[in-house]
Amino acid sequence: MSEALYLDPLGTAVLAAKKLEELTGKPSHDVALVMGSGWIGAADYLGTPTHEFPATDLPGFLAPTVAGHGGVIRSYTLGGVNALVFLGRTHLYEGKGIEPVVHGVRTAVKAGCRVVVLTNACGGINREYKVGQPVIIRDHLSLTGVSPLIGADFVDLTDLYSKRLRELVKSEDNSLVEGVYAHWRGPAYETPAEIHMMRTLGADLVGMSTVPEAIAAHALGAEVLGISLVTNAAAGVTGEKLSHEEVMAAGKAAAGRMGELLSRVLVKI
Ligand code: 8IG
C-alpha cells in the first residue's frame, strides 16, 4: 500500500478514510488531533475512545520508529463531536519523504474533519519561555524548504493558524501566549549558532514536525490549530545538553493540563 501512497496521495487518503468509516461505523469525523511526542499522555484525559487500532490498519500509514511516538489511532465521540486522534506521527527525518508525513491529516480531512489540531513538543528559543509551557502557534518559518504540495497549488498561508481557533484556546486559558514555530528537519538538534539565527529571524519555538501537516490540511480547506509544548530550552539557551528523555519527562508532567485544555476546546470547536 505504501507505493500507492506515493503514486496517488489523495486517493490513498480517500481509501484510508473509507477504511476508517468501516472500522468505526462513523460516516464522518469532525475534528482531528495529532498528538506529538510528549502529548500522548494528554489523550488519556479526553475520556474513553469508542475505537482504538494501530495506524497501520489503514492504507498508507507507516509503523512508528521512535520511542514514545505511538502509531495508534483512536476515535472518540465527545459531546456530539466525532474526534479522530492520532497518537504519534511520521516525521521528515525518518527519510520516507513528505507523503507519509501528511497522510494522517489528509485522511482526516477526507474523513470529514473541518478542524485539525496539531500538537508537538519543541525547543524554546524565546528566553521568556519555561520548560513545560504550552505555546499557541501564531505562524511558522519553514526552514526545511519541503512542501507537501505538488504542482500549481498556490495556496495562501496568511491565516494558516486560524485566528478564530487561537482566540478560542486563549478564552479557555488566558495565560497562554503565541509564538512563531521554526521547522527543522533533524534528526540532529540545532547548533547554538543555528538557534541564534532562528531567533534573529523571528522564531520563538523550534521543532521537527507540524509545518507540513498544517500546510497540507489548510490546502484541503481545514482550519488549523497548532499548540507546542516547550520541553527543552533550545541549544545554547541555557548551556545544558538536549535529551529525548528530558522531552518525554516534560511531556508527562504537562499531560493533565494539556489534556484538560484540549477536552474543553474540542467540544467548542
Ligand atoms: I522536543 O530543541 C524538541 N524537538 N529542532 N529542536 C528541534 N526539535 C526539537 C527540539 C529542539 N526539542
PDB file of C-alpha atoms and ligand atoms in Angstrom:
ATOM      1  CA  MET A   1       0.000   0.000   0.000  1.00  0.00           C
ATOM      2  CA  SER A   2       2.838   2.408   0.639  1.00  0.00           C
ATOM      3  CA  GLU A   3       3.576   2.548  -3.118  1.00  0.00           C
ATOM      4  CA  ALA A   4       0.017   3.720  -3.738  1.00  0.00           C
ATOM      5  CA  LEU A   5       0.605   6.448  -1.154  1.00  0.00           C
ATOM      6  CA  TYR A   6       3.483   7.853  -3.186  1.00  0.00           C
ATOM      7  CA  LEU A   7       1.737   7.477  -6.567  1.00  0.00           C
ATOM      8  CA  ASP A   8      -1.635   8.864  -5.514  1.00  0.00           C
ATOM      9  CA  PRO A   9      -1.506  10.565  -2.077  1.00  0.00           C
ATOM     10  CA  LEU A  10      -5.046  11.960  -2.102  1.00  0.00           C
ATOM     11  CA  GLY A  11      -6.524   8.742  -3.497  1.00  0.00           C
ATOM     12  CA  THR A  12      -4.803   6.788  -0.728  1.00  0.00           C
ATOM     13  CA  ALA A  13      -6.170   9.258   1.853  1.00  0.00           C
ATOM     14  CA  VAL A  14      -9.694   8.637   0.485  1.00  0.00           C
ATOM     15  CA  LEU A  15      -9.139   4.871   0.808  1.00  0.00           C
ATOM     16  CA  ALA A  16      -7.894   5.318   4.380  1.00  0.00           C
ATOM     17  CA  ALA A  17     -10.946   7.468   5.221  1.00  0.00           C
ATOM     18  CA  LYS A  18     -13.246   4.723   3.850  1.00  0.00           C
ATOM     19  CA  LYS A  19     -11.489   2.095   5.946  1.00  0.00           C
ATOM     20  CA  LEU A  20     -11.845   4.385   8.975  1.00  0.00           C
ATOM     21  CA  GLU A  21     -15.599   4.575   8.368  1.00  0.00           C
ATOM     22  CA  GLU A  22     -15.728   0.778   8.172  1.00  0.00           C
ATOM     23  CA  LEU A  23     -13.736   0.297  11.389  1.00  0.00           C
ATOM     24  CA  THR A  24     -15.616   2.901  13.459  1.00  0.00           C
ATOM     25  CA  GLY A  25     -19.090   2.777  11.915  1.00  0.00           C
ATOM     26  CA  LYS A  26     -18.995   6.600  11.882  1.00  0.00           C
ATOM     27  CA  PRO A  27     -19.814   8.085   8.465  1.00  0.00           C
ATOM     28  CA  SER A  28     -17.634  11.088   9.250  1.00  0.00           C
ATOM     29  CA  HIS A  29     -15.358  12.687  11.804  1.00  0.00           C
ATOM     30  CA  ASP A  30     -15.428  16.386  12.711  1.00  0.00           C
ATOM     31  CA  VAL A  31     -12.094  17.201  14.339  1.00  0.00           C
ATOM     32  CA  ALA A  32      -8.659  15.602  14.139  1.00  0.00           C
ATOM     33  CA  LEU A  33      -5.960  15.816  16.792  1.00  0.00           C
ATOM     34  CA  VAL A  34      -2.382  14.847  16.135  1.00  0.00           C
ATOM     35  CA  MET A  35      -0.665  14.099  19.432  1.00  0.00           C
ATOM     36  CA  GLY A  36       3.077  14.554  19.162  1.00  0.00           C
ATOM     37  CA  SER A  37       5.776  13.205  21.429  1.00  0.00           C
ATOM     38  CA  GLY A  38       5.091  14.339  24.949  1.00  0.00           C
ATOM     39  CA  TRP A  39       1.352  14.695  24.242  1.00  0.00           C
ATOM     40  CA  ILE A  40       0.338  11.039  24.132  1.00  0.00           C
ATOM     41  CA  GLY A  41      -0.429  11.048  27.876  1.00  0.00           C
ATOM     42  CA  ALA A  42      -2.717  14.058  27.329  1.00  0.00           C
ATOM     43  CA  ALA A  43      -5.002  11.891  25.162  1.00  0.00           C
ATOM     44  CA  ASP A  44      -5.887   9.843  28.237  1.00  0.00           C
ATOM     45  CA  TYR A  45      -7.692  12.901  29.621  1.00  0.00           C
ATOM     46  CA  LEU A  46     -10.087  13.031  26.660  1.00  0.00           C
ATOM     47  CA  GLY A  47     -12.284  10.234  28.043  1.00  0.00           C
ATOM     48  CA  THR A  48     -12.871   6.760  26.692  1.00  0.00           C
ATOM     49  CA  PRO A  49     -12.414   6.199  22.958  1.00  0.00           C
ATOM     50  CA  THR A  50     -15.087   4.283  21.072  1.00  0.00           C
ATOM     51  CA  HIS A  51     -12.375   2.657  18.937  1.00  0.00           C
ATOM     52  CA  GLU A  52      -8.608   2.207  19.001  1.00  0.00           C
ATOM     53  CA  PHE A  53      -6.400   0.453  16.428  1.00  0.00           C
ATOM     54  CA  PRO A  54      -2.867   0.595  15.000  1.00  0.00           C
ATOM     55  CA  ALA A  55      -2.483   3.273  12.329  1.00  0.00           C
ATOM     56  CA  THR A  56      -1.177   0.558  10.014  1.00  0.00           C
ATOM     57  CA  ASP A  57      -4.749  -0.879   9.871  1.00  0.00           C
ATOM     58  CA  LEU A  58      -5.484   1.993   7.445  1.00  0.00           C
ATOM     59  CA  PRO A  59      -3.908   2.173   3.957  1.00  0.00           C
ATOM     60  CA  GLY A  60      -0.782   4.319   3.621  1.00  0.00           C
ATOM     61  CA  PHE A  61       0.334   4.540   7.258  1.00  0.00           C
ATOM     62  CA  LEU A  62       3.860   3.562   8.291  1.00  0.00           C
ATOM     63  CA  ALA A  63       4.770   1.795  11.523  1.00  0.00           C
ATOM     64  CA  PRO A  64       6.245   4.201  14.126  1.00  0.00           C
ATOM     65  CA  THR A  65      10.022   4.302  14.563  1.00  0.00           C
ATOM     66  CA  VAL A  66      10.622   6.474  17.645  1.00  0.00           C
ATOM     67  CA  ALA A  67      10.062   5.503  21.305  1.00  0.00           C
ATOM     68  CA  GLY A  68       7.064   7.416  22.631  1.00  0.00           C
ATOM     69  CA  HIS A  69       5.576   8.043  19.167  1.00  0.00           C
ATOM     70  CA  GLY A  70       2.565   5.734  19.267  1.00  0.00           C
ATOM     71  CA  GLY A  71       1.355   4.918  15.764  1.00  0.00           C
ATOM     72  CA  VAL A  72      -2.143   4.394  17.170  1.00  0.00           C
ATOM     73  CA  ILE A  73      -5.459   5.886  16.041  1.00  0.00           C
ATOM     74  CA  ARG A  74      -8.404   6.489  18.352  1.00  0.00           C
ATOM     75  CA  SER A  75     -11.946   7.588  17.616  1.00  0.00           C
ATOM     76  CA  TYR A  76     -13.939   9.470  20.257  1.00  0.00           C
ATOM     77  CA  THR A  77     -17.455  10.847  20.388  1.00  0.00           C
ATOM     78  CA  LEU A  78     -17.371  13.774  22.808  1.00  0.00           C
ATOM     79  CA  GLY A  79     -20.431  15.945  23.306  1.00  0.00           C
ATOM     80  CA  GLY A  80     -21.681  15.035  19.827  1.00  0.00           C
ATOM     81  CA  VAL A  81     -18.285  15.723  18.233  1.00  0.00           C
ATOM     82  CA  ASN A  82     -16.567  12.845  16.449  1.00  0.00           C
ATOM     83  CA  ALA A  83     -12.861  13.270  17.111  1.00  0.00           C
ATOM     84  CA  LEU A  84     -10.108  11.375  15.352  1.00  0.00           C
ATOM     85  CA  VAL A  85      -6.930  11.203  17.411  1.00  0.00           C
ATOM     86  CA  PHE A  86      -3.535  10.183  16.076  1.00  0.00           C
ATOM     87  CA  LEU A  87      -1.111   9.090  18.777  1.00  0.00           C
ATOM     88  CA  GLY A  88       2.183   9.719  17.065  1.00  0.00           C
ATOM     89  CA  ARG A  89       3.107  10.887  13.601  1.00  0.00           C
ATOM     90  CA  THR A  90       5.672  10.358  10.853  1.00  0.00           C
ATOM     91  CA  HIS A  91       8.496  12.928  10.629  1.00  0.00           C
ATOM     92  CA  LEU A  92      10.622  14.151   7.726  1.00  0.00           C
ATOM     93  CA  TYR A  93      13.768  12.942   9.499  1.00  0.00           C
ATOM     94  CA  GLU A  94      12.584   9.337   9.094  1.00  0.00           C
ATOM     95  CA  GLY A  95      13.666   9.680   5.484  1.00  0.00           C
ATOM     96  CA  LYS A  96      10.475   8.286   3.894  1.00  0.00           C
ATOM     97  CA  GLY A  97       9.724  11.545   2.136  1.00  0.00           C
ATOM     98  CA  ILE A  98       6.933  14.044   2.675  1.00  0.00           C
ATOM     99  CA  GLU A  99       3.905  11.896   1.732  1.00  0.00           C
ATOM    100  CA  PRO A 100       3.740   9.749   4.888  1.00  0.00           C
ATOM    101  CA  VAL A 101       4.293  12.881   6.999  1.00  0.00           C
ATOM    102  CA  VAL A 102       0.998  14.420   5.828  1.00  0.00           C
ATOM    103  CA  HIS A 103      -1.017  11.253   5.185  1.00  0.00           C
ATOM    104  CA  GLY A 104      -2.743  11.390   8.587  1.00  0.00           C
ATOM    105  CA  VAL A 105      -4.119  14.903   8.190  1.00  0.00           C
ATOM    106  CA  ARG A 106      -5.135  14.217   4.586  1.00  0.00           C
ATOM    107  CA  THR A 107      -7.005  11.112   5.749  1.00  0.00           C
ATOM    108  CA  ALA A 108      -8.656  13.188   8.487  1.00  0.00           C
ATOM    109  CA  VAL A 109      -9.854  15.864   6.064  1.00  0.00           C
ATOM    110  CA  LYS A 110     -11.121  13.206   3.628  1.00  0.00           C
ATOM    111  CA  ALA A 111     -12.958  11.661   6.611  1.00  0.00           C
ATOM    112  CA  GLY A 112     -14.786  14.969   7.073  1.00  0.00           C
ATOM    113  CA  CYS A 113     -12.637  16.839   9.615  1.00  0.00           C
ATOM    114  CA  ARG A 114     -13.040  20.603   9.200  1.00  0.00           C
ATOM    115  CA  VAL A 115     -10.604  21.324  12.035  1.00  0.00           C
ATOM    116  CA  VAL A 116      -7.140  19.842  12.514  1.00  0.00           C
ATOM    117  CA  VAL A 117      -5.363  20.326  15.843  1.00  0.00           C
ATOM    118  CA  LEU A 118      -1.610  19.753  15.651  1.00  0.00           C
ATOM    119  CA  THR A 119       0.354  19.353  18.862  1.00  0.00           C
ATOM    120  CA  ASN A 120       4.074  18.945  19.302  1.00  0.00           C
ATOM    121  CA  ALA A 121       6.924  19.056  21.745  1.00  0.00           C
ATOM    122  CA  CYS A 122       9.581  21.586  20.849  1.00  0.00           C
ATOM    123  CA  GLY A 123      12.580  23.568  21.913  1.00  0.00           C
ATOM    124  CA  GLY A 124      12.114  27.056  23.334  1.00  0.00           C
ATOM    125  CA  ILE A 125      14.109  29.743  21.545  1.00  0.00           C
ATOM    126  CA  ASN A 126      12.356  32.655  23.216  1.00  0.00           C
ATOM    127  CA  ARG A 127      14.183  33.250  26.509  1.00  0.00           C
ATOM    128  CA  GLU A 128      10.927  34.025  28.306  1.00  0.00           C
ATOM    129  CA  TYR A 129       9.605  30.506  27.795  1.00  0.00           C
ATOM    130  CA  LYS A 130       9.827  27.894  30.550  1.00  0.00           C
ATOM    131  CA  VAL A 131      10.066  24.127  30.133  1.00  0.00           C
ATOM    132  CA  GLY A 132       6.563  22.686  30.466  1.00  0.00           C
ATOM    133  CA  GLN A 133       4.886  25.765  28.992  1.00  0.00           C
ATOM    134  CA  PRO A 134       2.337  25.379  26.164  1.00  0.00           C
ATOM    135  CA  VAL A 135       2.526  27.997  23.393  1.00  0.00           C
ATOM    136  CA  ILE A 136      -0.074  28.565  20.670  1.00  0.00           C
ATOM    137  CA  ILE A 137       1.488  28.656  17.198  1.00  0.00           C
ATOM    138  CA  ARG A 138       0.743  32.004  15.558  1.00  0.00           C
ATOM    139  CA  ASP A 139       2.853  31.476  12.433  1.00  0.00           C
ATOM    140  CA  HIS A 140       5.800  29.455  11.201  1.00  0.00           C
ATOM    141  CA  LEU A 141       9.126  29.554   9.401  1.00  0.00           C
ATOM    142  CA  SER A 142       9.564  26.579   7.080  1.00  0.00           C
ATOM    143  CA  LEU A 143      13.337  26.131   7.242  1.00  0.00           C
ATOM    144  CA  THR A 144      13.307  22.725   5.546  1.00  0.00           C
ATOM    145  CA  GLY A 145      12.067  24.113   2.252  1.00  0.00           C
ATOM    146  CA  VAL A 146       9.979  20.939   1.838  1.00  0.00           C
ATOM    147  CA  SER A 147       6.337  21.411   0.838  1.00  0.00           C
ATOM    148  CA  PRO A 148       3.713  18.652   0.781  1.00  0.00           C
ATOM    149  CA  LEU A 149       2.084  20.346  -2.214  1.00  0.00           C
ATOM    150  CA  ILE A 150       2.900  19.451  -5.804  1.00  0.00           C
ATOM    151  CA  GLY A 151       2.077  21.439  -8.915  1.00  0.00           C
ATOM    152  CA  ALA A 152       0.465  24.860  -9.330  1.00  0.00           C
ATOM    153  CA  ASP A 153      -1.250  24.749  -5.916  1.00  0.00           C
ATOM    154  CA  PHE A 154      -0.512  28.382  -4.924  1.00  0.00           C
ATOM    155  CA  VAL A 155      -2.162  28.243  -1.502  1.00  0.00           C
ATOM    156  CA  ASP A 156      -2.435  31.402   0.586  1.00  0.00           C
ATOM    157  CA  LEU A 157      -0.939  30.932   4.076  1.00  0.00           C
ATOM    158  CA  THR A 158      -1.825  34.319   5.572  1.00  0.00           C
ATOM    159  CA  ASP A 159      -4.235  32.825   8.142  1.00  0.00           C
ATOM    160  CA  LEU A 160      -2.716  29.332   8.255  1.00  0.00           C
ATOM    161  CA  TYR A 161      -3.028  29.097  12.045  1.00  0.00           C
ATOM    162  CA  SER A 162      -6.672  30.109  12.423  1.00  0.00           C
ATOM    163  CA  LYS A 163      -7.229  33.316  14.371  1.00  0.00           C
ATOM    164  CA  ARG A 164     -10.661  32.037  15.428  1.00  0.00           C
ATOM    165  CA  LEU A 165      -9.161  28.899  16.971  1.00  0.00           C
ATOM    166  CA  ARG A 166      -6.289  30.778  18.610  1.00  0.00           C
ATOM    167  CA  GLU A 167      -8.780  33.118  20.278  1.00  0.00           C
ATOM    168  CA  LEU A 168     -10.920  30.147  21.343  1.00  0.00           C
ATOM    169  CA  VAL A 169      -7.964  28.477  23.089  1.00  0.00           C
ATOM    170  CA  LYS A 170      -6.948  31.717  24.797  1.00  0.00           C
ATOM    171  CA  SER A 171     -10.506  32.189  26.044  1.00  0.00           C
ATOM    172  CA  GLU A 172     -10.157  28.785  27.767  1.00  0.00           C
ATOM    173  CA  ASP A 173      -6.747  29.618  29.268  1.00  0.00           C
ATOM    174  CA  ASN A 174      -5.789  33.276  29.274  1.00  0.00           C
ATOM    175  CA  SER A 175      -2.235  32.513  30.473  1.00  0.00           C
ATOM    176  CA  LEU A 176      -1.363  31.115  27.024  1.00  0.00           C
ATOM    177  CA  VAL A 177       0.937  33.112  24.738  1.00  0.00           C
ATOM    178  CA  GLU A 178       1.519  32.834  20.989  1.00  0.00           C
ATOM    179  CA  GLY A 179       4.784  32.221  19.147  1.00  0.00           C
ATOM    180  CA  VAL A 180       6.411  31.551  15.791  1.00  0.00           C
ATOM    181  CA  TYR A 181       7.467  27.921  15.180  1.00  0.00           C
ATOM    182  CA  ALA A 182      10.512  27.118  13.064  1.00  0.00           C
ATOM    183  CA  HIS A 183      10.555  23.744  11.311  1.00  0.00           C
ATOM    184  CA  TRP A 184      13.896  21.940  11.351  1.00  0.00           C
ATOM    185  CA  ARG A 185      14.360  18.604   9.567  1.00  0.00           C
ATOM    186  CA  GLY A 186      16.503  16.972  12.229  1.00  0.00           C
ATOM    187  CA  PRO A 187      17.096  14.377  13.483  1.00  0.00           C
ATOM    188  CA  ALA A 188      20.065  16.235  14.952  1.00  0.00           C
ATOM    189  CA  TYR A 189      19.056  19.186  17.082  1.00  0.00           C
ATOM    190  CA  GLU A 190      20.404  22.627  16.138  1.00  0.00           C
ATOM    191  CA  THR A 191      23.760  24.100  16.961  1.00  0.00           C
ATOM    192  CA  PRO A 192      23.748  27.162  19.226  1.00  0.00           C
ATOM    193  CA  ALA A 193      24.607  29.250  16.130  1.00  0.00           C
ATOM    194  CA  GLU A 194      21.551  27.916  14.309  1.00  0.00           C
ATOM    195  CA  ILE A 195      19.336  28.786  17.269  1.00  0.00           C
ATOM    196  CA  HIS A 196      20.844  32.288  17.290  1.00  0.00           C
ATOM    197  CA  MET A 197      19.994  32.521  13.565  1.00  0.00           C
ATOM    198  CA  MET A 198      16.421  31.398  14.155  1.00  0.00           C
ATOM    199  CA  ARG A 199      15.894  33.876  16.982  1.00  0.00           C
ATOM    200  CA  THR A 200      17.226  36.629  14.713  1.00  0.00           C
ATOM    201  CA  LEU A 201      14.712  35.527  12.051  1.00  0.00           C
ATOM    202  CA  GLY A 202      11.830  35.834  14.489  1.00  0.00           C
ATOM    203  CA  ALA A 203      11.343  32.258  15.696  1.00  0.00           C
ATOM    204  CA  ASP A 204      10.219  31.545  19.274  1.00  0.00           C
ATOM    205  CA  LEU A 205       9.971  27.755  19.026  1.00  0.00           C
ATOM    206  CA  VAL A 206      11.774  25.056  17.061  1.00  0.00           C
ATOM    207  CA  GLY A 207      10.753  21.519  16.258  1.00  0.00           C
ATOM    208  CA  MET A 208      10.710  18.754  13.683  1.00  0.00           C
ATOM    209  CA  SER A 209       7.011  18.478  12.819  1.00  0.00           C
ATOM    210  CA  THR A 210       3.676  20.273  12.362  1.00  0.00           C
ATOM    211  CA  VAL A 211       4.527  22.622   9.477  1.00  0.00           C
ATOM    212  CA  PRO A 212       3.981  20.183   6.556  1.00  0.00           C
ATOM    213  CA  GLU A 213       0.774  18.883   8.184  1.00  0.00           C
ATOM    214  CA  ALA A 214      -0.521  22.428   8.704  1.00  0.00           C
ATOM    215  CA  ILE A 215       0.081  23.281   5.041  1.00  0.00           C
ATOM    216  CA  ALA A 216      -1.468  20.033   3.767  1.00  0.00           C
ATOM    217  CA  ALA A 217      -4.570  20.372   5.969  1.00  0.00           C
ATOM    218  CA  HIS A 218      -5.052  24.045   5.079  1.00  0.00           C
ATOM    219  CA  ALA A 219      -4.628  23.318   1.365  1.00  0.00           C
ATOM    220  CA  LEU A 220      -7.549  20.864   1.632  1.00  0.00           C
ATOM    221  CA  GLY A 221      -9.686  23.508   3.353  1.00  0.00           C
ATOM    222  CA  ALA A 222      -9.397  22.553   7.021  1.00  0.00           C
ATOM    223  CA  GLU A 223      -8.939  25.086   9.798  1.00  0.00           C
ATOM    224  CA  VAL A 224      -5.667  24.537  11.685  1.00  0.00           C
ATOM    225  CA  LEU A 225      -4.768  24.985  15.342  1.00  0.00           C
ATOM    226  CA  GLY A 226      -1.179  24.368  16.460  1.00  0.00           C
ATOM    227  CA  ILE A 227      -0.062  24.039  20.075  1.00  0.00           C
ATOM    228  CA  SER A 228       3.541  23.472  21.099  1.00  0.00           C
ATOM    229  CA  LEU A 229       4.725  22.241  24.443  1.00  0.00           C
ATOM    230  CA  VAL A 230       8.159  23.625  25.273  1.00  0.00           C
ATOM    231  CA  THR A 231      10.004  20.571  26.586  1.00  0.00           C
ATOM    232  CA  ASN A 232      13.566  21.887  26.475  1.00  0.00           C
ATOM    233  CA  ALA A 233      15.446  25.141  26.095  1.00  0.00           C
ATOM    234  CA  ALA A 234      16.857  25.200  22.539  1.00  0.00           C
ATOM    235  CA  ALA A 235      20.591  24.672  22.041  1.00  0.00           C
ATOM    236  CA  GLY A 236      22.770  27.302  23.660  1.00  0.00           C
ATOM    237  CA  VAL A 237      19.891  28.967  25.571  1.00  0.00           C
ATOM    238  CA  THR A 238      20.870  27.537  28.949  1.00  0.00           C
ATOM    239  CA  GLY A 239      24.096  25.702  28.085  1.00  0.00           C
ATOM    240  CA  GLU A 240      22.502  22.360  29.067  1.00  0.00           C
ATOM    241  CA  LYS A 241      22.605  19.461  26.591  1.00  0.00           C
ATOM    242  CA  LEU A 242      19.369  18.304  24.934  1.00  0.00           C
ATOM    243  CA  SER A 243      17.986  14.823  25.551  1.00  0.00           C
ATOM    244  CA  HIS A 244      14.949  12.849  24.357  1.00  0.00           C
ATOM    245  CA  GLU A 245      14.384  11.643  27.947  1.00  0.00           C
ATOM    246  CA  GLU A 246      14.057  15.258  29.153  1.00  0.00           C
ATOM    247  CA  VAL A 247      11.472  15.849  26.422  1.00  0.00           C
ATOM    248  CA  MET A 248       9.377  12.824  27.410  1.00  0.00           C
ATOM    249  CA  ALA A 249       9.525  13.754  31.110  1.00  0.00           C
ATOM    250  CA  ALA A 250       8.343  17.325  30.453  1.00  0.00           C
ATOM    251  CA  GLY A 251       5.501  15.935  28.335  1.00  0.00           C
ATOM    252  CA  LYS A 252       4.463  13.562  31.080  1.00  0.00           C
ATOM    253  CA  ALA A 253       4.443  16.361  33.652  1.00  0.00           C
ATOM    254  CA  ALA A 254       2.198  18.562  31.463  1.00  0.00           C
ATOM    255  CA  ALA A 255      -0.146  15.790  30.247  1.00  0.00           C
ATOM    256  CA  GLY A 256      -3.015  16.577  32.622  1.00  0.00           C
ATOM    257  CA  ARG A 257      -3.086  20.296  31.912  1.00  0.00           C
ATOM    258  CA  MET A 258      -2.808  19.728  28.149  1.00  0.00           C
ATOM    259  CA  GLY A 259      -5.452  17.003  28.091  1.00  0.00           C
ATOM    260  CA  GLU A 260      -7.949  19.115  30.009  1.00  0.00           C
ATOM    261  CA  LEU A 261      -7.301  22.125  27.775  1.00  0.00           C
ATOM    262  CA  LEU A 262      -7.861  20.014  24.646  1.00  0.00           C
ATOM    263  CA  SER A 263     -11.064  18.489  26.072  1.00  0.00           C
ATOM    264  CA  ARG A 264     -12.530  21.930  26.771  1.00  0.00           C
ATOM    265  CA  VAL A 265     -11.534  23.269  23.356  1.00  0.00           C
ATOM    266  CA  LEU A 266     -12.714  20.214  21.405  1.00  0.00           C
ATOM    267  CA  VAL A 267     -16.373  20.466  22.281  1.00  0.00           C
ATOM    268  CA  LYS A 268     -16.448  24.187  21.418  1.00  0.00           C
ATOM    269  CA  ILE A 269     -14.662  23.910  18.100  1.00  0.00           C
TER     270      ILE A 269
HETATM  271  I1  8IG B   1      11.044  18.094  21.866  1.00  0.00           I
HETATM  272  O1  8IG B   1      15.304  21.834  20.570  1.00  0.00           O
HETATM  273  C1  8IG B   1      12.188  19.062  20.673  1.00  0.00           C
HETATM  274  N1  8IG B   1      12.103  18.935  19.360  1.00  0.00           N
HETATM  275  N2  8IG B   1      14.638  21.002  16.119  1.00  0.00           N
HETATM  276  N3  8IG B   1      14.990  21.442  18.364  1.00  0.00           N
HETATM  277  C2  8IG B   1      14.319  20.790  17.366  1.00  0.00           C
HETATM  278  N4  8IG B   1      13.346  19.933  17.601  1.00  0.00           N
HETATM  279  C3  8IG B   1      13.036  19.722  18.878  1.00  0.00           C
HETATM  280  C4  8IG B   1      13.663  20.338  19.943  1.00  0.00           C
HETATM  281  C5  8IG B   1      14.709  21.257  19.675  1.00  0.00           C
HETATM  282  N5  8IG B   1      13.121  19.902  21.074  1.00  0.00           N
END
